[in-house]
Coordinates of C-alpha atoms and ligand atoms in Angstrom, one line a residue:
M1 CA 22.5 16.0 -21.8
E2 CA 19.2 14.5 -22.9
K3 CA 16.2 16.7 -22.0
Y4 CA 12.7 15.4 -21.1
D5 CA 9.5 17.0 -20.0
Y6 CA 8.9 14.5 -17.2
I7 CA 11.2 11.9 -15.6
I8 CA 9.8 9.3 -13.3
C9 CA 12.4 7.9 -10.9
G10 CA 11.6 4.3 -10.0
A11 CA 9.3 2.0 -11.9
G12 CA 7.5 0.3 -9.0
L13 CA 3.8 0.7 -8.2
A14 CA 3.7 4.5 -8.2
G15 CA 6.1 5.0 -11.1
L16 CA 4.4 2.5 -13.4
S17 CA 0.9 3.7 -12.4
L18 CA 1.8 7.2 -13.4
A19 CA 3.7 6.1 -16.5
Y20 CA 0.8 4.0 -17.7
R21 CA -1.5 7.1 -17.7
L22 CA 1.2 9.2 -19.4
C23 CA 1.2 6.8 -22.3
S24 CA -2.2 8.3 -23.3
P25 CA -2.2 10.1 -26.6
D26 CA -3.1 13.2 -24.6
F27 CA 0.6 13.3 -23.6
A28 CA 2.0 12.4 -27.0
S29 CA 3.7 15.7 -27.5
K30 CA 5.7 15.2 -24.3
R31 CA 9.0 13.3 -23.8
I32 CA 8.9 11.1 -20.8
L33 CA 11.6 9.0 -19.2
L34 CA 11.3 6.2 -16.6
L35 CA 14.5 5.3 -14.7
E36 CA 14.6 2.1 -12.8
K37 CA 17.5 0.1 -11.4
D38 CA 15.8 -3.4 -11.4
D39 CA 14.3 -5.6 -14.1
K40 CA 10.9 -5.7 -12.5
V41 CA 10.2 -9.3 -13.4
I42 CA 10.0 -10.9 -10.0
N43 CA 6.7 -11.4 -8.2
D44 CA 8.0 -9.6 -5.1
R45 CA 4.6 -8.4 -3.7
T46 CA 0.9 -8.8 -4.2
F47 CA -1.3 -5.8 -4.4
C48 CA -4.7 -6.2 -2.8
H49 CA -7.3 -3.4 -2.6
W50 CA -11.1 -3.0 -2.3
S51 CA -13.0 -1.2 -4.9
K52 CA -16.5 -0.5 -6.2
E53 CA -15.5 0.3 -9.7
T54 CA -13.6 -1.5 -12.5
S55 CA -10.2 0.0 -13.1
I56 CA -7.6 0.2 -15.8
Y57 CA -6.1 -2.9 -14.2
E58 CA -9.2 -5.1 -14.3
D59 CA -7.6 -7.5 -16.9
I60 CA -4.8 -8.4 -14.5
V61 CA -6.9 -8.9 -11.4
S62 CA -6.0 -12.5 -10.6
K63 CA -8.8 -13.0 -8.1
K64 CA -11.6 -11.1 -6.4
W65 CA -13.8 -11.8 -3.4
S66 CA -17.1 -10.3 -2.2
Q67 CA -17.0 -12.3 1.0
L68 CA -14.4 -11.4 3.7
R69 CA -13.7 -13.0 7.1
F70 CA -12.4 -11.3 10.2
R71 CA -11.2 -13.4 13.1
S72 CA -9.9 -12.6 16.6
L73 CA -10.7 -14.0 20.1
S74 CA -13.5 -11.4 20.5
C75 CA -14.8 -11.2 16.9
Q76 CA -15.5 -13.9 14.4
R77 CA -17.4 -12.5 11.5
S78 CA -17.9 -13.2 7.8
F79 CA -19.1 -10.2 5.7
D80 CA -20.6 -9.6 2.3
I81 CA -18.8 -6.5 1.2
E82 CA -20.9 -5.6 -1.8
P83 CA -20.9 -3.2 -3.6
Y84 CA -17.1 -3.5 -3.0
T85 CA -15.0 -6.4 -4.1
Y86 CA -11.5 -7.2 -2.7
K87 CA -9.1 -7.6 -5.5
M88 CA -5.7 -9.2 -5.9
I89 CA -3.1 -8.2 -8.5
R90 CA 0.2 -10.1 -8.6
G91 CA 3.3 -7.9 -8.7
D92 CA 4.8 -9.6 -11.7
D93 CA 1.6 -9.2 -13.7
F94 CA 1.4 -5.5 -12.7
Y95 CA 5.0 -4.8 -13.8
A96 CA 4.6 -6.7 -17.1
W97 CA 1.3 -5.1 -18.0
N98 CA 2.6 -1.5 -17.5
L99 CA 5.9 -2.1 -19.1
K100 CA 4.2 -3.5 -22.2
K101 CA 2.2 -0.3 -22.4
V102 CA 5.3 1.8 -21.9
N103 CA 7.1 -0.1 -24.7
S104 CA 4.2 0.4 -27.1
V105 CA 4.4 4.1 -27.3
S106 CA 7.2 6.3 -28.7
H107 CA 6.9 9.3 -26.3
V108 CA 7.6 7.3 -23.1
S109 CA 10.9 5.4 -22.7
I110 CA 12.5 3.4 -19.9
K111 CA 16.1 2.9 -19.1
K112 CA 17.6 0.5 -16.6
E113 CA 19.8 2.8 -14.5
N114 CA 20.7 3.4 -10.9
I115 CA 20.0 7.0 -9.8
V116 CA 22.7 8.5 -7.6
N117 CA 21.5 12.1 -7.2
I118 CA 18.8 14.5 -8.2
E119 CA 20.0 18.1 -8.6
D120 CA 17.4 20.8 -7.8
D121 CA 19.0 24.0 -9.0
D122 CA 18.4 26.3 -12.0
Q123 CA 18.2 23.1 -13.9
I124 CA 16.6 19.9 -12.7
V125 CA 19.0 17.1 -13.4
V126 CA 18.9 13.4 -12.6
H127 CA 22.3 11.8 -12.3
T128 CA 22.6 8.1 -12.7
E129 CA 25.8 6.0 -12.6
N130 CA 26.1 6.3 -16.4
A131 CA 24.4 9.6 -17.5
S132 CA 22.6 12.7 -16.6
Y133 CA 19.1 13.7 -17.7
Q134 CA 17.4 17.1 -17.5
A135 CA 13.6 17.5 -17.0
D136 CA 10.9 20.1 -16.3
Y137 CA 9.3 17.9 -13.7
I138 CA 10.7 14.9 -11.7
F139 CA 8.4 12.4 -10.1
K140 CA 10.4 10.6 -7.4
T141 CA 9.1 7.3 -6.0
Y142 CA 11.8 5.9 -3.8
L143 CA 12.7 6.8 -0.2
D144 CA 16.0 8.3 0.6
A145 CA 18.0 6.4 3.2
N146 CA 18.7 9.3 5.5
L147 CA 15.1 10.4 6.5
D148 CA 14.7 11.4 10.1
F149 CA 11.4 9.9 11.4
S150 CA 12.2 10.7 15.1
K151 CA 9.8 13.6 15.4
S152 CA 6.9 11.6 13.9
H153 CA 4.9 8.6 14.8
Y154 CA 6.6 5.7 13.0
V155 CA 6.0 2.0 13.0
S156 CA 7.1 -0.5 10.3
Q157 CA 4.6 -2.9 8.8
H158 CA 6.6 -6.0 8.0
F159 CA 5.3 -9.0 6.1
M160 CA 6.1 -12.4 5.0
G161 CA 3.8 -14.4 2.8
W162 CA 3.7 -17.9 1.1
F163 CA 1.6 -18.9 -1.8
I164 CA 0.9 -22.5 -0.9
Q165 CA -0.7 -25.4 -2.6
T166 CA -2.5 -28.2 -0.7
E167 CA -3.2 -31.8 -1.7
E168 CA -6.8 -31.7 -0.7
D169 CA -9.4 -28.9 -0.9
K170 CA -8.6 -26.8 2.1
F171 CA -9.8 -23.3 1.2
L172 CA -13.1 -21.7 0.5
E173 CA -12.3 -20.1 -2.9
N174 CA -15.0 -17.4 -2.5
E175 CA -14.0 -16.1 0.9
A176 CA -10.8 -14.3 1.9
T177 CA -9.6 -13.9 5.4
F178 CA -8.9 -10.2 5.7
M179 CA -7.4 -10.3 9.2
D180 CA -6.9 -13.2 11.6
F181 CA -5.5 -12.1 15.0
N182 CA -5.5 -15.7 16.4
I183 CA -1.7 -15.8 16.6
P184 CA 0.5 -14.8 19.6
Q185 CA 0.6 -11.0 19.6
K186 CA 3.9 -10.8 21.6
G187 CA 2.9 -7.2 22.7
E188 CA 2.7 -6.1 19.1
T189 CA -0.1 -6.0 16.5
R190 CA 0.2 -9.2 14.5
F191 CA -2.3 -10.8 12.1
M192 CA -2.5 -13.2 9.3
Y193 CA -4.4 -13.0 6.0
V194 CA -5.4 -15.8 3.8
L195 CA -6.3 -15.1 0.1
P196 CA -7.4 -18.3 -1.7
T197 CA -7.1 -18.3 -5.5
N198 CA -8.9 -21.7 -5.6
N199 CA -9.8 -24.5 -3.2
K200 CA -6.2 -25.7 -3.1
T201 CA -4.0 -22.6 -3.4
A202 CA -3.8 -19.5 -1.3
L203 CA -1.5 -16.6 -0.3
V204 CA -1.0 -17.0 3.5
E205 CA 0.7 -13.9 4.8
L206 CA 1.8 -12.6 8.2
A207 CA 1.7 -8.8 8.9
I208 CA 3.2 -7.2 12.0
F209 CA 3.2 -3.6 13.1
S210 CA 6.4 -3.1 15.1
N211 CA 9.9 -1.8 14.7
A212 CA 11.4 -5.2 15.7
I213 CA 12.0 -6.8 12.3
L214 CA 12.2 -10.6 12.6
S215 CA 14.6 -13.0 11.1
V216 CA 13.4 -15.1 8.1
R217 CA 13.4 -18.1 10.4
E218 CA 11.1 -16.4 12.9
Y219 CA 8.6 -15.3 10.2
E220 CA 8.6 -18.8 8.7
T221 CA 8.0 -20.5 12.1
I222 CA 4.9 -18.3 12.6
L223 CA 3.7 -19.0 9.1
K224 CA 4.2 -22.8 9.5
N225 CA 2.5 -22.9 12.9
Y226 CA -0.5 -21.0 11.5
I227 CA -0.8 -23.2 8.5
E228 CA -0.6 -26.4 10.5
E229 CA -2.4 -25.4 13.7
N230 CA -5.0 -22.8 12.6
L231 CA -5.7 -23.9 9.1
N232 CA -5.2 -27.6 9.8
I233 CA -3.0 -28.2 6.8
N234 CA -0.1 -30.6 7.0
A235 CA 0.4 -31.6 3.4
Y236 CA 1.3 -28.5 1.3
Q237 CA 3.9 -27.1 -1.0
V238 CA 5.3 -23.5 -0.9
L239 CA 5.0 -22.2 -4.5
E240 CA 6.2 -18.6 -4.0
K241 CA 7.4 -16.3 -1.2
E242 CA 7.1 -12.6 -0.7
K243 CA 8.4 -10.3 2.1
G244 CA 8.8 -6.6 2.7
I245 CA 8.7 -3.6 5.0
I246 CA 6.6 -0.4 4.6
P247 CA 6.5 2.6 6.8
M248 CA 3.3 3.5 8.8
T249 CA 4.1 7.1 9.7
T250 CA 2.9 10.6 10.2
Y251 CA 6.1 11.9 8.7
D252 CA 5.6 14.8 6.4
F253 CA 7.0 13.4 3.1
N254 CA 5.9 16.5 1.2
Q255 CA 8.5 18.7 2.9
H256 CA 10.9 17.3 0.4
D257 CA 8.8 18.4 -2.6
S258 CA 10.0 21.5 -4.6
K259 CA 8.4 23.4 -7.5
N260 CA 9.8 20.8 -9.9
I261 CA 10.4 17.6 -7.9
I262 CA 7.3 15.9 -6.7
H263 CA 7.4 12.8 -4.5
I264 CA 4.9 10.1 -5.2
G265 CA 4.2 6.6 -3.9
T266 CA 5.7 5.6 -0.5
A267 CA 8.1 8.6 -0.8
G268 CA 5.1 10.9 -1.2
G269 CA 3.1 9.6 1.7
S270 CA 0.8 7.4 -0.3
V271 CA 1.0 4.5 2.2
K272 CA -1.9 5.1 4.5
P273 CA -0.4 5.6 7.9
S274 CA -3.1 3.7 9.8
S275 CA -3.5 0.7 7.5
G276 CA -0.4 0.3 5.2
F277 CA -2.7 0.2 2.1
A278 CA -1.3 2.2 -0.8
F279 CA -2.6 0.7 -4.1
S280 CA -5.8 2.7 -4.4
R281 CA -4.3 5.9 -3.1
I282 CA -1.5 5.7 -5.7
Q283 CA -4.1 5.2 -8.5
E284 CA -6.1 8.2 -7.3
H285 CA -2.9 10.3 -7.0
S286 CA -1.7 9.3 -10.5
D287 CA -5.1 10.3 -12.0
L288 CA -5.0 13.7 -10.3
I289 CA -1.4 14.4 -11.4
C290 CA -2.4 13.7 -15.0
K291 CA -5.5 15.9 -14.8
I292 CA -3.4 18.7 -13.4
L293 CA -0.7 18.3 -16.0
L294 CA -3.3 18.4 -18.8
E295 CA -4.7 21.6 -17.3
G296 CA -1.2 23.1 -17.7
K297 CA -0.8 23.5 -14.0
N298 CA 2.0 22.5 -11.6
P299 CA 1.6 18.9 -10.5
L300 CA 2.7 19.9 -7.0
L301 CA -1.0 20.8 -6.6
A302 CA -1.8 17.1 -6.6
Q303 CA -0.1 16.8 -3.2
N304 CA -3.3 18.2 -1.6
L305 CA -5.1 14.9 -2.4
F306 CA -4.6 13.5 1.1
K307 CA -6.9 15.6 3.4
S308 CA -5.5 17.0 6.6
R309 CA -8.6 15.8 8.6
Y310 CA -7.7 12.2 7.9
K311 CA -4.0 12.9 8.6
K312 CA -5.1 13.9 12.1
Y313 CA -7.1 10.7 12.5
D314 CA -4.1 8.7 11.4
K315 CA -2.0 10.5 14.0
I316 CA -4.5 9.7 16.8
F317 CA -4.6 6.1 15.7
L318 CA -0.8 5.7 15.6
N319 CA -0.5 7.5 18.9
A320 CA -2.9 5.1 20.6
I321 CA -1.3 2.0 19.1
L322 CA 2.4 3.0 19.5
T323 CA 2.1 4.3 23.1
D324 CA 0.3 1.1 24.2
K325 CA -2.9 3.0 25.1
A326 CA -4.7 0.5 22.9
N327 CA -3.7 -2.7 21.3
G328 CA -4.3 -3.3 17.6
E329 CA -6.2 -6.5 18.0
N330 CA -8.7 -4.9 20.3
V331 CA -9.1 -1.8 18.1
F332 CA -9.7 -3.8 14.9
S333 CA -11.9 -6.3 16.6
R334 CA -14.2 -3.6 18.0
M335 CA -14.3 -1.9 14.6
F336 CA -15.3 -5.1 12.8
N337 CA -17.7 -6.1 15.5
K338 CA -19.6 -2.8 15.5
L339 CA -19.3 -1.4 12.0
P340 CA -20.2 -2.5 8.5
P341 CA -17.1 -3.2 6.5
Q342 CA -18.4 -0.9 3.8
L343 CA -18.1 2.0 6.2
I344 CA -14.6 1.0 7.3
F345 CA -13.5 0.9 3.7
K346 CA -15.1 4.2 2.9
F347 CA -13.3 5.7 6.0
L348 CA -9.9 4.2 5.0
D349 CA -10.5 5.6 1.5
E350 CA -11.0 9.0 3.1
K351 CA -14.4 9.5 1.5
T352 CA -16.6 9.6 4.6
S353 CA -18.9 12.5 5.6
F354 CA -18.3 14.1 9.1
N355 CA -21.4 12.2 10.4
E356 CA -19.9 8.9 9.2
D357 CA -16.6 9.8 10.9
L358 CA -18.5 10.2 14.1
K359 CA -20.0 6.7 13.7
M360 CA -16.4 5.4 13.1
F361 CA -15.3 7.0 16.4
T362 CA -17.9 4.9 18.4
A363 CA -16.0 1.7 17.7
P364 CA -12.5 1.9 19.1
P365 CA -11.9 1.8 22.9
T366 CA -13.0 5.3 24.0
L367 CA -10.6 6.3 26.8
P368 CA -7.3 5.5 25.0
F369 CA -8.5 7.3 21.9
I370 CA -9.6 10.4 23.9
R371 CA -6.2 10.5 25.6
A372 CA -4.5 10.1 22.2
F373 CA -6.7 12.9 20.8
F374 CA -5.7 15.3 23.6
E375 CA -2.0 14.5 23.3
E376 CA -2.1 15.2 19.6
L377 CA -4.1 18.4 20.2
V378 CA -1.4 19.6 22.5
Ligands
FAD1 C1 5.3 -7.5 0.5 C2 4.4 -6.3 0.3 C3 3.0 -6.5 0.1 C4 2.2 -5.3 0.0 N1 0.9 -5.5 -0.2 C5 0.1 -4.5 -0.4 C6 -1.3 -4.6 -0.7 O1 -1.8 -5.8 -0.7 N2 -2.1 -3.6 -0.9 C7 -1.6 -2.3 -0.9 O2 -2.3 -1.3 -1.1 N3 -0.3 -2.1 -0.6 C8 0.6 -3.1 -0.4 N4 1.9 -2.9 -0.1 C9 2.4 -1.5 0.1 C10 2.7 -0.7 -1.2 O3 1.6 -0.8 -2.1 C11 3.9 -1.2 -1.9 O4 5.0 -1.1 -1.1 C12 4.2 -0.5 -3.2 O5 5.2 -1.2 -4.0 C13 4.7 1.0 -3.0 O6 4.9 1.6 -4.3 P1 6.1 2.6 -4.5 O7 6.1 2.9 -6.0 O8 6.0 3.7 -3.6 O9 7.4 1.8 -4.2 P2 8.1 0.6 -5.0 O10 7.0 -0.3 -5.6 O11 9.0 -0.1 -4.1 O12 8.9 1.3 -6.2 C14 10.0 2.0 -6.0 C15 10.9 1.7 -7.2 O13 12.1 2.5 -7.2 C16 13.2 1.8 -7.6 N5 14.4 2.4 -7.1 C17 14.8 2.6 -5.8 N6 16.0 3.2 -5.7 C18 16.3 3.5 -7.0 C19 17.5 4.1 -7.6 N7 18.4 4.7 -6.8 N8 17.5 4.2 -8.9 C20 16.6 3.7 -9.7 N9 15.5 3.1 -9.2 C21 15.3 3.0 -7.9 C22 13.0 0.4 -7.0 O14 13.7 -0.6 -7.6 C23 11.4 0.3 -7.2 O15 11.1 -0.4 -8.4 C24 2.8 -4.0 0.0 C25 4.1 -3.9 0.2 C26 4.9 -5.0 0.4 C27 6.4 -4.7 0.6

């Protein structure tokens, strides 16, 4: 059986973000293996995130905006988000960039294999359909099928997006629509976002918080209506499509960690329960894991990154939304009406002071959130 220091199971956003950092000469004495079942060549998702700093992925940022728009019936605002910029990275660029790095160093290797089981005994062994590999630490990035979310708040965020190209100039290249709630809500939280890469092309995407997943036809009808009626575009071509589902949940993913098997990415709770954003959290988590490994400590310590205070806020938010105490459109509209986007970003990044948290709490509808707060307390 081949023996490695670290095995990363799954080469998606979290697996590749960690692998990229482990390619550093600091880890040259380690043997590292990435196991992934797919080729990772398809542009299956677009990673957007806000940031004040430049990152190791700056060269593959395909577009960035410092102007964002929020739209709903009660709030129409355009914001300058400086010192932040909102950045877009295409999935295929992300995969290719990281895989190139992995293939350029000898201490990290990747194998295309389907993992069937991970044994957590005296020895830590990953079994694939073809082979078995032993490791000191396993970083597991994909969700098991049999997780029981019934005791947690859980809602799916499901998407479908089209990269479209218009015949005439239809978009303001320098302004992205962060959220547009001007579509029928159907008793759920539904919004569109529009990310123009130039005056004629944009990613137009629908996001829904609900557990009722739609058929492809239903998503496409909403997209088509929005493009034609809200954006006033009739002549356009669909260049690329993306779709997916992510969990927004208070489920304790870390209960599945052990001394040697650490869950990262979606499987480690990196998808922010109240927003669905994961990119920046995964980068921060990867940095911390590497720092801890270099200190010779157990990377399980990195699981303390996401603070319990914000986990409680996420619980209250999901409680309010899921039990119909408040509707998402109203909550987000009030936030963007009352608060600077920089504060909202800082809060979602879990970097606010307690005083800033208090400012955040002035925005959402008071009674529903107080009720949700007491329910969570009980
Ligand atoms: C359409 C879409 C758009 C999104 N947009 C954004 C965004 O704009 N900003 C943001 O912050 N987040 C976004 N997200 C959320 C989040 O960033 C992504 O879901 C992200 O890919 C999560 O990373 P991950 O590594 O946890 O999972 P994944 O990227 O899904 O990686 C898991 C990997 O494990 C592999 N795998 C699974 N099972 C096995 C097995 N048995 N054997 C071997 N390999 C296996 C999979 O093939 C996959 O490559 C989006 C998600 C989707 C679906």
